[in-house]
Short mmCIF file of C-alpha atoms and ligand atoms in Angstrom, two decimals:
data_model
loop_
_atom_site.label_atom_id
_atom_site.label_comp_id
_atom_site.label_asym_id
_atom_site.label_seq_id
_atom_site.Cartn_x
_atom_site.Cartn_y
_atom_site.Cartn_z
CA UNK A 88 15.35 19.09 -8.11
CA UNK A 89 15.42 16.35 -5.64
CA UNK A 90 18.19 14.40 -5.55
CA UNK A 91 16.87 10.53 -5.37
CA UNK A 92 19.46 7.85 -4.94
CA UNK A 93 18.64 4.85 -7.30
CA UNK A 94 19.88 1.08 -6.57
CA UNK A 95 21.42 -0.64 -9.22
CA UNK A 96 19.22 -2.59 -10.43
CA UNK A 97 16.10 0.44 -10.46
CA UNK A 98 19.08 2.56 -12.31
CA UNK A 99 19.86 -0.13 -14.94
CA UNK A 100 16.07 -0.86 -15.50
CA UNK A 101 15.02 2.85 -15.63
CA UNK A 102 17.55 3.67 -18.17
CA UNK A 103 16.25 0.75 -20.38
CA UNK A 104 12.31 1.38 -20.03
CA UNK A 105 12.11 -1.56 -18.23
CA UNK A 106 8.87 -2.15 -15.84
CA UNK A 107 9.76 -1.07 -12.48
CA UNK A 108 6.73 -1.66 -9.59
CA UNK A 109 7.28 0.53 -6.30
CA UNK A 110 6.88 -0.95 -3.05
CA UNK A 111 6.53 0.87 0.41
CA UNK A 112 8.03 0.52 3.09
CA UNK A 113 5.56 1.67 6.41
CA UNK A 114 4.09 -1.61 5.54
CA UNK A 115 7.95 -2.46 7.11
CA UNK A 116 8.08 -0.63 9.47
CA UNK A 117 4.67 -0.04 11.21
CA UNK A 118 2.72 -3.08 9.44
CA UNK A 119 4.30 -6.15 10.20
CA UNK A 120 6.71 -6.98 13.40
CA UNK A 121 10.29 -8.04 12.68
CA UNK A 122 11.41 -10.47 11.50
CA UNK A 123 8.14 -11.14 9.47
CA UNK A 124 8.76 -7.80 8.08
CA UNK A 125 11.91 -7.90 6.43
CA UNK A 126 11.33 -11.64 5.01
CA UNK A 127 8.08 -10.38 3.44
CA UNK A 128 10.16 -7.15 1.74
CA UNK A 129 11.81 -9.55 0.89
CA UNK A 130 9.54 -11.71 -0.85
CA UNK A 131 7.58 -9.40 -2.03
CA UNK A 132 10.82 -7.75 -4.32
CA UNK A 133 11.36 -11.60 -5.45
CA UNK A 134 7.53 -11.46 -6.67
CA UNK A 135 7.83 -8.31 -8.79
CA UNK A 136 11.22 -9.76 -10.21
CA UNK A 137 9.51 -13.10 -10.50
CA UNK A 138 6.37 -11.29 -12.89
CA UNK A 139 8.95 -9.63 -15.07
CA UNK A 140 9.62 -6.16 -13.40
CA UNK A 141 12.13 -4.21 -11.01
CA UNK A 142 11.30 -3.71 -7.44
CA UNK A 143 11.64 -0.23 -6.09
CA UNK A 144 11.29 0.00 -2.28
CA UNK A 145 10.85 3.95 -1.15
CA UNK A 146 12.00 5.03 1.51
CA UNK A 147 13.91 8.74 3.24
CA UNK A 148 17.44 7.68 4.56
CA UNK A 149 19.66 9.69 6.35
CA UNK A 150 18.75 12.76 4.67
CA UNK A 151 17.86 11.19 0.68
CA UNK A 152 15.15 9.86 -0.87
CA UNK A 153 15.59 6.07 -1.99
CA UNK A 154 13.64 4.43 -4.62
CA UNK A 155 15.42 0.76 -4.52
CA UNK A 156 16.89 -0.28 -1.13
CA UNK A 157 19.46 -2.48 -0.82
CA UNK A 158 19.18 -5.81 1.35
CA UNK A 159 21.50 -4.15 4.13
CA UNK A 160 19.14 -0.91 3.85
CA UNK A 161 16.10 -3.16 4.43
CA UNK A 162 16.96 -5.16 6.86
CA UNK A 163 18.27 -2.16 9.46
CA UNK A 164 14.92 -0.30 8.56
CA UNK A 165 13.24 -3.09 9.54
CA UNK A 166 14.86 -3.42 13.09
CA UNK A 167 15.07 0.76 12.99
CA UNK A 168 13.53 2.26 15.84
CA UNK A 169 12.10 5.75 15.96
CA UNK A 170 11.26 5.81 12.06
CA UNK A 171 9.36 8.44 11.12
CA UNK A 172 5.66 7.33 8.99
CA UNK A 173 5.55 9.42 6.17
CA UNK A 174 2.58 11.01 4.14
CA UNK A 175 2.36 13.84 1.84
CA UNK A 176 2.60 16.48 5.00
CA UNK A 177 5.96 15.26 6.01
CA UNK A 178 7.91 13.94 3.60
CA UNK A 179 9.70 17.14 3.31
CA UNK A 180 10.22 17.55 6.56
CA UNK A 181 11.89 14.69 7.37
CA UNK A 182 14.50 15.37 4.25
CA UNK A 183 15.41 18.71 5.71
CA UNK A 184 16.02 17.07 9.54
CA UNK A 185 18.16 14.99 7.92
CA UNK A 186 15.66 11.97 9.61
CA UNK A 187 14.83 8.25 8.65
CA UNK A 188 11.04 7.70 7.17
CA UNK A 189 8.83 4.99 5.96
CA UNK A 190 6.32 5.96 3.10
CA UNK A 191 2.64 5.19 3.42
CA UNK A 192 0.80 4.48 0.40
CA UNK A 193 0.54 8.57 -0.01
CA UNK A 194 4.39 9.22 -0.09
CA UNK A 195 5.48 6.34 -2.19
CA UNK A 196 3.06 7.57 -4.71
CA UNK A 197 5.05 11.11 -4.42
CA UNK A 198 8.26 9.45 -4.44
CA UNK A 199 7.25 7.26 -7.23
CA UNK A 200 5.48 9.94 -9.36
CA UNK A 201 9.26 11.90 -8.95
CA UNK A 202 10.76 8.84 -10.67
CA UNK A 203 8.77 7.99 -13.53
CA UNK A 204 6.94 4.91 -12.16
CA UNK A 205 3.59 4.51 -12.93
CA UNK A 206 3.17 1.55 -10.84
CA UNK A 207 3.12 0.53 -7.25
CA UNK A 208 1.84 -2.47 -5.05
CA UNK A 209 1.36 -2.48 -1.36
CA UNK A 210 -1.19 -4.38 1.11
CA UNK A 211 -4.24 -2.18 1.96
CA UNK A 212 -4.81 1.99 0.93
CA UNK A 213 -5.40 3.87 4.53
CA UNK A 214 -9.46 5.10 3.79
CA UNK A 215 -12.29 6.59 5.94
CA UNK A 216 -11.72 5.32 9.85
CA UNK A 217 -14.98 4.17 11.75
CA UNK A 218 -16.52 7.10 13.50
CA UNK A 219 -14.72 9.35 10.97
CA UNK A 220 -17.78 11.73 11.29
CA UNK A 221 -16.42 12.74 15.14
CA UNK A 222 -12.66 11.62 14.62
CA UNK A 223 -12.41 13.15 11.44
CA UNK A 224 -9.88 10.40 10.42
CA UNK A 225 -9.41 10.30 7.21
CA UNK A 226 -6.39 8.69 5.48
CA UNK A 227 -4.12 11.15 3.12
CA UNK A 228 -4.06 8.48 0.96
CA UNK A 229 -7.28 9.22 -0.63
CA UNK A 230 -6.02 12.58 -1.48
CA UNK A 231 -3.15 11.55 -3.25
CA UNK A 232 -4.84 8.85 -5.30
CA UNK A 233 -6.80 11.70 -6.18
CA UNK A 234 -4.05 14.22 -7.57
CA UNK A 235 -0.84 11.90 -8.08
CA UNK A 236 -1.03 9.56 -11.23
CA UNK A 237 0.29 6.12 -10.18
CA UNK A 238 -1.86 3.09 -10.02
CA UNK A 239 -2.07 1.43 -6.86
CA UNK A 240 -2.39 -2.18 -6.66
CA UNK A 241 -3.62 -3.62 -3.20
CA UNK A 242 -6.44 -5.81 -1.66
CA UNK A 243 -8.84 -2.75 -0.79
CA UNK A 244 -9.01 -0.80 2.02
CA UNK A 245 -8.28 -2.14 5.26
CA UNK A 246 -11.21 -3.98 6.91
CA UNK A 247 -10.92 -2.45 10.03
CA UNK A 248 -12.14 1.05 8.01
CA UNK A 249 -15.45 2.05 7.36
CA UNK A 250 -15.39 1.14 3.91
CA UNK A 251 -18.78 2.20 2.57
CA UNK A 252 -17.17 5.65 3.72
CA UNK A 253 -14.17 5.35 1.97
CA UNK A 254 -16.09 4.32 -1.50
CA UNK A 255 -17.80 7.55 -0.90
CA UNK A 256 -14.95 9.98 -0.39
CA UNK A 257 -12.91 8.10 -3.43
CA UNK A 258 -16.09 8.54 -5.87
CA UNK A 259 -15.82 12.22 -4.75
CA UNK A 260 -12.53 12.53 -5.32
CA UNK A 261 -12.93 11.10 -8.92
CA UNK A 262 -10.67 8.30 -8.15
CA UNK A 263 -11.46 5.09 -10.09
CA UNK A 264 -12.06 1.99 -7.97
CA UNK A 265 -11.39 -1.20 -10.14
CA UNK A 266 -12.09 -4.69 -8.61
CA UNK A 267 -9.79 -7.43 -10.05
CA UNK A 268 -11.79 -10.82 -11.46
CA UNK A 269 -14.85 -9.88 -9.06
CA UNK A 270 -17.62 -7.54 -8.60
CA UNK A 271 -17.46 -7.27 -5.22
CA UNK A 272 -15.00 -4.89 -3.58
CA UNK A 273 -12.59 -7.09 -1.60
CA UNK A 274 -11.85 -5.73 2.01
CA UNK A 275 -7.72 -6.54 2.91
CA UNK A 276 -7.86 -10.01 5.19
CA UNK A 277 -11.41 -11.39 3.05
CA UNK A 278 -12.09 -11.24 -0.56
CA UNK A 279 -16.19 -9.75 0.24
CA UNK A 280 -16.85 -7.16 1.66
CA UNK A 281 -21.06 -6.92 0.51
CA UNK A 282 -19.78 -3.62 -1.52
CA UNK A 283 -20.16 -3.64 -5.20
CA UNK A 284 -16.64 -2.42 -6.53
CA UNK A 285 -17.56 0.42 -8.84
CA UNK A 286 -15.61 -0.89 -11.41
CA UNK A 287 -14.30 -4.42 -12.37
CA UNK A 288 -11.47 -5.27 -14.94
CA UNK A 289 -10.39 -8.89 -15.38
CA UNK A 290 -6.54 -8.48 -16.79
CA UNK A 291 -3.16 -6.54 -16.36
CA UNK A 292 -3.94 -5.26 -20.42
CA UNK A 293 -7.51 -3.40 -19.44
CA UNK A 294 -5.95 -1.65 -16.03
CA UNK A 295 -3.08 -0.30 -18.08
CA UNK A 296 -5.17 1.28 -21.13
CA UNK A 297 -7.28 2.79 -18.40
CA UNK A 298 -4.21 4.21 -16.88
CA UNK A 299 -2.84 5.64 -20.06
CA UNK A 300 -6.64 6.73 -20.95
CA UNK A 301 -6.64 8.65 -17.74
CA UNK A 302 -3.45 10.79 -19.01
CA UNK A 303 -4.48 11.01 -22.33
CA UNK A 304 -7.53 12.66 -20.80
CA UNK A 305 -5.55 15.01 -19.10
CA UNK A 306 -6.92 13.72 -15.29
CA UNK A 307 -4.75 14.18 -12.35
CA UNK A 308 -4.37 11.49 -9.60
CA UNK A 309 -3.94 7.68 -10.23
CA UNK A 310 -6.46 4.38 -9.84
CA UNK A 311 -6.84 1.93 -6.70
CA UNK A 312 -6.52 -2.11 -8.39
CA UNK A 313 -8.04 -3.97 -5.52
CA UNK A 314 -7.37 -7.43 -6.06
CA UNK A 315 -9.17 -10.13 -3.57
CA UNK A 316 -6.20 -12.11 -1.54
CA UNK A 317 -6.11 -15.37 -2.99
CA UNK A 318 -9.16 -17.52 -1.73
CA UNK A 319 -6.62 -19.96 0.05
CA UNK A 320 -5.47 -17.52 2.45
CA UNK A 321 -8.16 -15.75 3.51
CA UNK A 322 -9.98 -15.14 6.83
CA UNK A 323 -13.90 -14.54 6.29
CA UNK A 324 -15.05 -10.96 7.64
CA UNK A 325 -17.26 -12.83 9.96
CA UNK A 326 -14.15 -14.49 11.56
CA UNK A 327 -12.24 -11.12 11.76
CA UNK A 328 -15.37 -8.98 12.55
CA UNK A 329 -15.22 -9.72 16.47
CA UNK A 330 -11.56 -8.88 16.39
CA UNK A 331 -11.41 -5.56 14.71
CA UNK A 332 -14.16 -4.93 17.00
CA UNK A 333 -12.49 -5.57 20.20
CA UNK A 334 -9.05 -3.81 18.25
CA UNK A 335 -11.36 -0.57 17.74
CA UNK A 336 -12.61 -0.34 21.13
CA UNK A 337 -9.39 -0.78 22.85
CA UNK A 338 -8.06 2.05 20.91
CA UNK A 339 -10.62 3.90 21.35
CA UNK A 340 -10.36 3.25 25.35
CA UNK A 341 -6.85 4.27 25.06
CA UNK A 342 -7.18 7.71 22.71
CA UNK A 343 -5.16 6.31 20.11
CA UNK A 344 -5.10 8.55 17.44
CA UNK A 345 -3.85 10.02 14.52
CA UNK A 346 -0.93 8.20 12.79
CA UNK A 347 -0.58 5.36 15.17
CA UNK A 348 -4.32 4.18 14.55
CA UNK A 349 -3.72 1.86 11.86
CA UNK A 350 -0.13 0.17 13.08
CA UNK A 351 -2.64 0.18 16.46
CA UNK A 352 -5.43 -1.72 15.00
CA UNK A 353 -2.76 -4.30 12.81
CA UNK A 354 -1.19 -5.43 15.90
CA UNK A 355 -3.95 -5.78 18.04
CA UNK A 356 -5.22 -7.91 15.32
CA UNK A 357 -2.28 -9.85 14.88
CA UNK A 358 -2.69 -10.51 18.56
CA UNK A 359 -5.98 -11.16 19.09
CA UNK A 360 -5.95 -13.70 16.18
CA UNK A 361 -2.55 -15.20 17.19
CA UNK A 362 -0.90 -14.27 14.24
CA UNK A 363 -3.55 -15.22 11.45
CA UNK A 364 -3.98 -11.57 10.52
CA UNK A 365 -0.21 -11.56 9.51
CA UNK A 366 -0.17 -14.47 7.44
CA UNK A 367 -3.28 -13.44 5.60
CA UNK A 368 -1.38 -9.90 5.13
CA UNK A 369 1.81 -11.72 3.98
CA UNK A 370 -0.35 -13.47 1.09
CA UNK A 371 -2.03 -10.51 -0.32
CA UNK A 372 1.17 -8.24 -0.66
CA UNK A 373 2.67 -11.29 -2.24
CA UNK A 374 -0.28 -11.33 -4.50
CA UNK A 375 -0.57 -7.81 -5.29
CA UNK A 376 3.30 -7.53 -6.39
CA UNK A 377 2.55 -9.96 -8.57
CA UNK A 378 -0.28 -8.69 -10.32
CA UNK A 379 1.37 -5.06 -9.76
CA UNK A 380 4.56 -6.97 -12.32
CA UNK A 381 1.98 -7.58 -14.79
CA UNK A 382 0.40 -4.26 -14.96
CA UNK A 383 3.74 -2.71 -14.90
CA UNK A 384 5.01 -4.96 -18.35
CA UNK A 385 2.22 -4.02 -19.95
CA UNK A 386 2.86 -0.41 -19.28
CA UNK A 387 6.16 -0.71 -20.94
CA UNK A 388 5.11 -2.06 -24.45
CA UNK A 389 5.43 0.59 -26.93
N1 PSU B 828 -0.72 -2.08 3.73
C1 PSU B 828 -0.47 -3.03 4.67
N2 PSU B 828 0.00 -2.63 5.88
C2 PSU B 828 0.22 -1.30 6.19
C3 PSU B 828 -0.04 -0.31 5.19
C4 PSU B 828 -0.51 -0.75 3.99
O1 PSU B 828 -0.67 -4.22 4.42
O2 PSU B 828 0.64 -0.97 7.31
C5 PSU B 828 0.19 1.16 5.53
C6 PSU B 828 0.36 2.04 4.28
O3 PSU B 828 1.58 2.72 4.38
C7 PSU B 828 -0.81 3.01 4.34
C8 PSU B 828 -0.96 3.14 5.81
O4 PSU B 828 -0.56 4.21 3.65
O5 PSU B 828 -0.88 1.79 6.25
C9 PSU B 828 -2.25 3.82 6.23
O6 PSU B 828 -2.02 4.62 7.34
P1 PSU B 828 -3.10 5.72 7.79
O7 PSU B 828 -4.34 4.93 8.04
O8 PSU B 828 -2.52 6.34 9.03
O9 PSU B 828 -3.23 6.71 6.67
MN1 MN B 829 -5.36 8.75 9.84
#
């Protein structure tokens, strides 16, 4: 077995059944720049604590798997240099080099799955890139929504993916798709994206029954909870559109590729909007740790 260090306060509320939400922490590392990083962790933990349940930032330190970080452990990953970004094919890896890592969306799941939580918020899933049909650029996060049972609270997929795409692949993958409060799929920065969510659920209570229907059924893998970021803090796609559009090209121009894609695109976007893009991020994590709590509670009545 895997020996995962615990905080405190994830130790005290595991032991008690208490609702614990994981967090990520690429989103620190790769997603935002410092010091906007570590103050959203930050916030984000106080949001989870604020709906009722226990924050449990993932991450690999110095050879062991964390689920809780404390705030000295946050703040040097945030400033950390070199940090490994960590899905499902090297998560191991880094363990036995004895390396630091940041877990994406796929990892955390893994990590969380390991430790009994069910639940886990983070900004946007990684999903089908644009011009996936030549790149072949596919996020590892669809995978593991497919085969790991956590639900996974966040505002979509990242707009600057092909998201008709990524609808596709998770319908294939049997992973359910729930829109909070909307039809519409939301897409990260803006709450439409013109895509029909395949399924909608309006409260924390209907999300939970479907994710203890889902093991009662005996199905592998967990749901995506795509809440829209709260209407005040949006940026309309049409705003962004010219952005991720100039983002995608430059990458392109520049053979960006693989895992640095997406921190790529986020920066350039964070650029090219003079720092917008961040903001708008900030509010939706914020947002989906808060409805992440909720879920979570429920989850823990008997
Ligand atoms: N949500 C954000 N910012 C991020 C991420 C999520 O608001 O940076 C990260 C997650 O860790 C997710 C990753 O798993 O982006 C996607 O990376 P890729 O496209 O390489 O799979
Ligand atoms: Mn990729």
């Amino acid at each position: 077995m895997i020996d995962i260090h615990y905080c405190d306060e994830v130790a005290e509320a595991r032991a008690k059944g208490a609702p614990v939400v994981a967090l990520e922490s690429t989103i620190i590392t790769h997603g935002m720049p410092f010091p906007q990083n570590v103050e959203t962790a930050r916030r984000v933990e106080q949001a989870v604590r604020a709906g009722g349940a226990t924050p449990a930032t993932i991450a690999v330190i110095a050879e062991r798997l964390h689920v809780g970080l404390s705030d000295p452990q946050l703040l040097a990953l945030g400033q950390a240099q070199g940090v490994m970004k960590l899905s499902r094919a090297d998560i191991a890896a880094c363990l036995a080099l004895g390396k630091t890592g940041a877990t994406t969306v796929a990892a955390t799941m893994i990590a969380a799955r390991l430790a009994g939580i069910e639940v886990f918020a983070t900004g946007g899933i990684g999903g089908v890139h644009r011009g996936a049909e030549t790149s072949f650029d596919i996020s590892a996060d669809l995978h593991e929504l497919a085969q790991t049972p956590v639900t996974v609270i966040a505002a979509g997929a990242k707009a600057i993916l092909d998201l008709p795409k990524t609808l596709e692949v998770l319908e294939t993958l049997g992973v359910p798709v729930i829109a909070v409060g909307q039809d519409e799929l939301p897409a990260f920065w803006s709450r439409q994206s013109g895509l029909k969510a395949p399924l909608r659920m309006d409260s924390p209570a209907e999300i939970a029954a479907a994710h203890r229907i889902r093991a009662a059924l005996g199905l592998p893998g967990g749901q995506l909870v795509a809440c829209p970021i709260p209407a005040e803090a949006e940026i309309p796609a049409d705003v962004l559109a010219p952005h991720i559009a100039k983002a995608l090209a430059e990458a392109d121009a520049q053979g960006i590729a693989a895992k640095a894609v997406t921190p790529f695109l986020l920066q350039r976007i964070f650029e090219l909007t003079n720092g917008a893009s961040l903001e708008a991020n900030i509010a939706l994590v914020l947002n989906n740790a808060r409805i992440g709590a909720q879920i979570a509670a429920e989850l823990a009545k008997p």
